[in-house]
PDB file of C-alpha atoms in Angstrom:
ATOM      1  CA  SER A 573       0.000   0.000   0.000  1.00  0.00           C
ATOM      2  CA  TYR A 574       1.071   3.575  -0.597  1.00  0.00           C
ATOM      3  CA  THR A 575      -0.298   6.960   0.491  1.00  0.00           C
ATOM      4  CA  VAL A 576      -0.415   9.395  -2.410  1.00  0.00           C
ATOM      5  CA  PRO A 577       1.319  12.694  -1.551  1.00  0.00           C
ATOM      6  CA  LYS A 578      -0.593  15.999  -1.714  1.00  0.00           C
ATOM      7  CA  THR A 579       2.245  17.731  -3.531  1.00  0.00           C
ATOM      8  CA  PRO A 580       2.613  17.522  -7.299  1.00  0.00           C
ATOM      9  CA  GLY A 581       5.201  15.169  -8.724  1.00  0.00           C
ATOM     10  CA  GLU A 582       5.678  11.693 -10.080  1.00  0.00           C
ATOM     11  CA  ILE A 583       5.708   8.256  -8.522  1.00  0.00           C
ATOM     12  CA  ARG A 584       7.762   5.598 -10.300  1.00  0.00           C
ATOM     13  CA  PHE A 585       7.292   1.952  -9.560  1.00  0.00           C
ATOM     14  CA  ARG A 586       7.766  -1.561 -10.914  1.00  0.00           C
ATOM     15  CA  ILE A 587       5.369  -4.424 -10.478  1.00  0.00           C
ATOM     16  CA  ARG A 588       6.677  -7.310  -8.368  1.00  0.00           C
ATOM     17  CA  THR A 589       4.983 -10.691  -8.459  1.00  0.00           C
ATOM     18  CA  LYS A 590       5.634 -13.700  -6.244  1.00  0.00           C
ATOM     19  CA  GLY A 591       6.478 -17.108  -7.599  1.00  0.00           C
ATOM     20  CA  SER A 592       4.451 -20.255  -7.093  1.00  0.00           C
ATOM     21  CA  ALA A 593       2.885 -21.236  -3.789  1.00  0.00           C
ATOM     22  CA  GLY A 594       5.356 -22.605  -1.265  1.00  0.00           C
ATOM     23  CA  SER A 595       8.305 -20.631  -2.621  1.00  0.00           C
ATOM     24  CA  ASN A 596      10.728 -19.127  -0.145  1.00  0.00           C
ATOM     25  CA  TYR A 597       9.602 -15.606   0.904  1.00  0.00           C
ATOM     26  CA  TYR A 598      12.573 -13.839  -0.700  1.00  0.00           C
ATOM     27  CA  SER A 599      12.858 -16.024  -3.772  1.00  0.00           C
ATOM     28  CA  GLY A 600      10.523 -16.390  -6.675  1.00  0.00           C
ATOM     29  CA  TYR A 601       9.813 -12.652  -7.145  1.00  0.00           C
ATOM     30  CA  ASN A 602       9.803 -11.299 -10.671  1.00  0.00           C
ATOM     31  CA  TYR A 603      10.067  -7.592 -11.433  1.00  0.00           C
ATOM     32  CA  SER A 604       8.581  -5.976 -14.485  1.00  0.00           C
ATOM     33  CA  SER A 605      11.259  -4.733 -16.823  1.00  0.00           C
ATOM     34  CA  ASN A 606       9.695  -1.277 -17.281  1.00  0.00           C
ATOM     35  CA  TYR A 607       8.994   1.336 -14.669  1.00  0.00           C
ATOM     36  CA  GLN A 608       5.448   2.673 -14.516  1.00  0.00           C
ATOM     37  CA  THR A 609       4.894   6.366 -13.747  1.00  0.00           C
ATOM     38  CA  ILE A 610       1.917   8.066 -12.142  1.00  0.00           C
ATOM     39  CA  THR A 611       1.811  11.869 -12.260  1.00  0.00           C
ATOM     40  CA  ILE A 612       0.317  13.622  -9.235  1.00  0.00           C
ATOM     41  CA  GLN A 613      -1.188  17.006 -10.104  1.00  0.00           C
ATOM     42  CA  LYS A 614      -2.085  19.695  -7.600  1.00  0.00           C
ATOM     43  CA  ALA A 615      -5.828  19.912  -7.095  1.00  0.00           C
ATOM     44  CA  ASN A 616      -7.271  23.301  -7.982  1.00  0.00           C
ATOM     45  CA  PRO A 617      -9.317  24.934  -5.214  1.00  0.00           C
ATOM     46  CA  PRO A 618     -13.076  25.334  -5.687  1.00  0.00           C
ATOM     47  CA  SER A 619     -14.344  28.407  -7.525  1.00  0.00           C
ATOM     48  CA  ALA A 620     -16.299  31.063  -5.620  1.00  0.00           C
ATOM     49  CA  GLY A 621     -19.984  31.733  -6.232  1.00  0.00           C
ATOM     50  CA  ASN A 622     -22.541  34.174  -4.819  1.00  0.00           C
ATOM     51  CA  ILE A 623     -24.049  34.825  -1.395  1.00  0.00           C
ATOM     52  CA  TYR A 624     -27.201  36.642  -0.329  1.00  0.00           C
ATOM     53  CA  ALA A 625     -28.613  37.412   3.122  1.00  0.00           C
ATOM     54  CA  ASP A 626     -31.825  38.947   4.379  1.00  0.00           C
ATOM     55  CA  LEU A 627     -33.423  39.668   7.750  1.00  0.00           C
ATOM     56  CA  VAL A 628     -36.677  37.683   7.927  1.00  0.00           C
ATOM     57  CA  ASP A 629     -39.461  37.037  10.432  1.00  0.00           C
ATOM     58  CA  SER A 630     -39.284  33.643  12.099  1.00  0.00           C
ATOM     59  CA  GLY A 631     -42.382  34.046  14.235  1.00  0.00           C
ATOM     60  CA  ALA A 632     -41.102  35.224  17.610  1.00  0.00           C
ATOM     61  CA  SER A 633     -38.140  37.243  16.318  1.00  0.00           C
ATOM     62  CA  LYS A 634     -36.159  38.221  13.265  1.00  0.00           C
ATOM     63  CA  VAL A 635     -33.328  36.022  11.969  1.00  0.00           C
ATOM     64  CA  PHE A 636     -30.829  36.243   9.124  1.00  0.00           C
ATOM     65  CA  LYS A 637     -31.521  33.871   6.228  1.00  0.00           C
ATOM     66  CA  ILE A 638     -28.269  33.315   4.308  1.00  0.00           C
ATOM     67  CA  THR A 639     -28.144  31.521   0.944  1.00  0.00           C
ATOM     68  CA  TRP A 640     -25.320  30.831  -1.503  1.00  0.00           C
ATOM     69  CA  SER A 641     -24.991  29.342  -4.984  1.00  0.00           C
ATOM     70  CA  GLY A 642     -22.670  29.021  -7.955  1.00  0.00           C
ATOM     71  CA  PHE A 643     -19.662  27.539  -6.151  1.00  0.00           C
ATOM     72  CA  SER A 644     -17.971  24.795  -8.145  1.00  0.00           C
ATOM     73  CA  GLY A 645     -15.384  22.149  -7.465  1.00  0.00           C
ATOM     74  CA  ASN A 646     -13.483  20.334 -10.161  1.00  0.00           C
ATOM     75  CA  THR A 647     -12.914  16.767 -11.290  1.00  0.00           C
ATOM     76  CA  TYR A 648     -10.006  16.104  -8.937  1.00  0.00           C
ATOM     77  CA  ASN A 649     -11.173  18.240  -6.019  1.00  0.00           C
ATOM     78  CA  PRO A 650     -14.941  18.401  -5.505  1.00  0.00           C
ATOM     79  CA  ILE A 651     -16.453  20.679  -2.863  1.00  0.00           C
ATOM     80  CA  GLY A 652     -16.158  19.059   0.550  1.00  0.00           C
ATOM     81  CA  GLY A 653     -18.205  21.615   2.497  1.00  0.00           C
ATOM     82  CA  TYR A 654     -18.615  25.280   3.369  1.00  0.00           C
ATOM     83  CA  SER A 655     -17.486  27.686   6.090  1.00  0.00           C
ATOM     84  CA  LEU A 656     -19.717  30.603   7.080  1.00  0.00           C
ATOM     85  CA  TYR A 657     -18.592  33.838   8.787  1.00  0.00           C
ATOM     86  CA  TYR A 658     -19.930  37.246   9.812  1.00  0.00           C
ATOM     87  CA  GLN A 659     -18.615  40.755  10.416  1.00  0.00           C
ATOM     88  CA  THR A 660     -20.314  43.453  12.443  1.00  0.00           C
ATOM     89  CA  SER A 661     -20.262  47.235  12.646  1.00  0.00           C
ATOM     90  CA  LYS A 662     -22.246  50.037  14.280  1.00  0.00           C
ATOM     91  CA  THR A 663     -22.176  51.956  10.969  1.00  0.00           C
ATOM     92  CA  ILE A 664     -22.650  50.983   7.334  1.00  0.00           C
ATOM     93  CA  ASP A 665     -19.152  52.253   6.446  1.00  0.00           C
ATOM     94  CA  ASP A 666     -17.081  49.340   5.059  1.00  0.00           C
ATOM     95  CA  SER A 667     -13.975  50.460   6.962  1.00  0.00           C
ATOM     96  CA  ASP A 668     -15.791  50.012  10.303  1.00  0.00           C
ATOM     97  CA  PHE A 669     -16.476  46.281   9.901  1.00  0.00           C
ATOM     98  CA  GLY A 670     -14.341  44.093  12.135  1.00  0.00           C
ATOM     99  CA  ASN A 671     -12.581  40.799  11.507  1.00  0.00           C
ATOM    100  CA  LEU A 672     -14.446  37.785  10.191  1.00  0.00           C
ATOM    101  CA  ILE A 673     -15.962  35.678  12.976  1.00  0.00           C
ATOM    102  CA  LEU A 674     -16.676  32.011  12.308  1.00  0.00           C
ATOM    103  CA  ILE A 675     -20.309  30.913  12.556  1.00  0.00           C
ATOM    104  CA  THR A 676     -19.647  27.326  11.451  1.00  0.00           C
ATOM    105  CA  ASP A 677     -17.144  25.442   9.328  1.00  0.00           C
ATOM    106  CA  SER A 678     -19.041  22.168   9.158  1.00  0.00           C
ATOM    107  CA  LEU A 679     -21.685  22.806   6.502  1.00  0.00           C
ATOM    108  CA  SER A 680     -21.994  19.899   4.071  1.00  0.00           C
ATOM    109  CA  SER A 681     -21.346  20.262   0.344  1.00  0.00           C
ATOM    110  CA  SER A 682     -25.071  19.738  -0.352  1.00  0.00           C
ATOM    111  CA  ARG A 683     -26.077  22.657   1.870  1.00  0.00           C
ATOM    112  CA  ASN A 684     -26.829  26.074   0.323  1.00  0.00           C
ATOM    113  CA  ASN A 685     -28.516  28.018   3.140  1.00  0.00           C
ATOM    114  CA  TYR A 686     -28.249  28.783   6.836  1.00  0.00           C
ATOM    115  CA  THR A 687     -30.441  30.564   9.368  1.00  0.00           C
ATOM    116  CA  TRP A 688     -28.491  32.625  11.905  1.00  0.00           C
ATOM    117  CA  THR A 689     -30.250  33.802  15.053  1.00  0.00           C
ATOM    118  CA  GLY A 690     -27.337  35.846  16.391  1.00  0.00           C
ATOM    119  CA  GLY A 691     -26.612  39.519  16.260  1.00  0.00           C
ATOM    120  CA  ILE A 692     -27.363  42.648  18.246  1.00  0.00           C
ATOM    121  CA  TRP A 693     -30.260  44.954  17.388  1.00  0.00           C
ATOM    122  CA  GLY A 694     -29.051  48.162  15.748  1.00  0.00           C
ATOM    123  CA  ASN A 695     -25.796  46.713  14.368  1.00  0.00           C
ATOM    124  CA  TYR A 696     -24.935  46.126  10.715  1.00  0.00           C
ATOM    125  CA  TYR A 697     -23.857  42.677   9.546  1.00  0.00           C
ATOM    126  CA  LYS A 698     -22.066  41.234   6.551  1.00  0.00           C
ATOM    127  CA  PHE A 699     -21.809  37.508   5.910  1.00  0.00           C
ATOM    128  CA  ALA A 700     -19.102  35.609   4.054  1.00  0.00           C
ATOM    129  CA  VAL A 701     -18.906  32.040   2.811  1.00  0.00           C
ATOM    130  CA  LYS A 702     -16.132  29.991   1.231  1.00  0.00           C
ATOM    131  CA  ALA A 703     -16.133  26.496  -0.243  1.00  0.00           C
ATOM    132  CA  LYS A 704     -13.605  23.958   1.020  1.00  0.00           C
ATOM    133  CA  GLY A 705     -12.089  21.467  -1.417  1.00  0.00           C
ATOM    134  CA  GLN A 706     -12.586  17.834  -0.478  1.00  0.00           C
ATOM    135  CA  TYR A 707      -8.851  17.188  -0.792  1.00  0.00           C
ATOM    136  CA  ASP A 708      -7.149  20.554  -0.737  1.00  0.00           C
ATOM    137  CA  GLY A 709      -7.665  24.304  -0.961  1.00  0.00           C
ATOM    138  CA  GLU A 710     -10.517  26.751  -0.453  1.00  0.00           C
ATOM    139  CA  SER A 711     -12.356  29.214  -2.658  1.00  0.00           C
ATOM    140  CA  GLN A 712     -12.117  32.953  -2.166  1.00  0.00           C
ATOM    141  CA  TYR A 713     -14.481  34.515   0.388  1.00  0.00           C
ATOM    142  CA  VAL A 714     -17.710  35.913  -1.052  1.00  0.00           C
ATOM    143  CA  TYR A 715     -19.463  38.676   0.944  1.00  0.00           C
ATOM    144  CA  THR A 716     -23.017  39.953   1.286  1.00  0.00           C
ATOM    145  CA  THR A 717     -23.860  43.626   1.372  1.00  0.00           C
ATOM    146  CA  ALA A 718     -24.358  45.176   4.827  1.00  0.00           C
ATOM    147  CA  ILE A 719     -27.688  44.467   6.538  1.00  0.00           C
ATOM    148  CA  LEU A 720     -29.052  46.358   9.552  1.00  0.00           C
ATOM    149  CA  LYS A 721     -30.557  44.188  12.270  1.00  0.00           C
ATOM    150  CA  LYS A 722     -33.519  46.342  13.179  1.00  0.00           C
ATOM    151  CA  ALA A 723     -36.815  45.580  14.840  1.00  0.00           C
ATOM    152  CA  GLU A 724     -40.088  46.314  13.126  1.00  0.00           C
ATOM    153  CA  GLU A 725     -41.440  49.766  13.776  1.00  0.00           C
ATOM    154  CA  SER A 726     -43.912  49.661  16.609  1.00  0.00           C
ATOM    155  CA  LEU A 727     -46.597  52.158  17.473  1.00  0.00           C
ATOM    156  CA  SER A 728     -46.232  53.995  20.749  1.00  0.00           C
ATOM    157  CA  LEU A 729     -49.195  53.891  23.093  1.00  0.00           C
ATOM    158  CA  ILE A 730     -50.651  57.290  23.879  1.00  0.00           C
ATOM    159  CA  HIS A 731     -52.169  57.692  27.329  1.00  0.00           C
ATOM    160  CA  ILE A 732     -54.885  60.293  27.663  1.00  0.00           C
TER     161      ILE A 732
END
């Protein structure tokens, strides 16, 4: 048995066969006269797609519904799953958004949406997703536009 390396290159080998049953362990082997070569190519990372998020009613409160599409793996490195992140800011200015914070990195390759119940009322949020290659590499991050987590407008009661 042999573990294939993750780095590109070539593996050269010859086939060895054992002689007839009952032969001494070290005798009776025949080697092929020609070496065989297998070329190991580096797997390309998945390609990035699109992401969209919206603040939606879930009955008792509002949650972020995040969906993504258009990510693609390749023949030698299919998509193995997705990682989902968020950034937050008190303003809509792009320069005010902080570092990416991981929501989850264990979303299956068949998944294309996530409902996030986190966040603080009055803050802006951006979401990012990236595809992870089954064998190696990751796509580029793809970001949503900024979304304000705001409550529905409520009417004030007037006491007379």
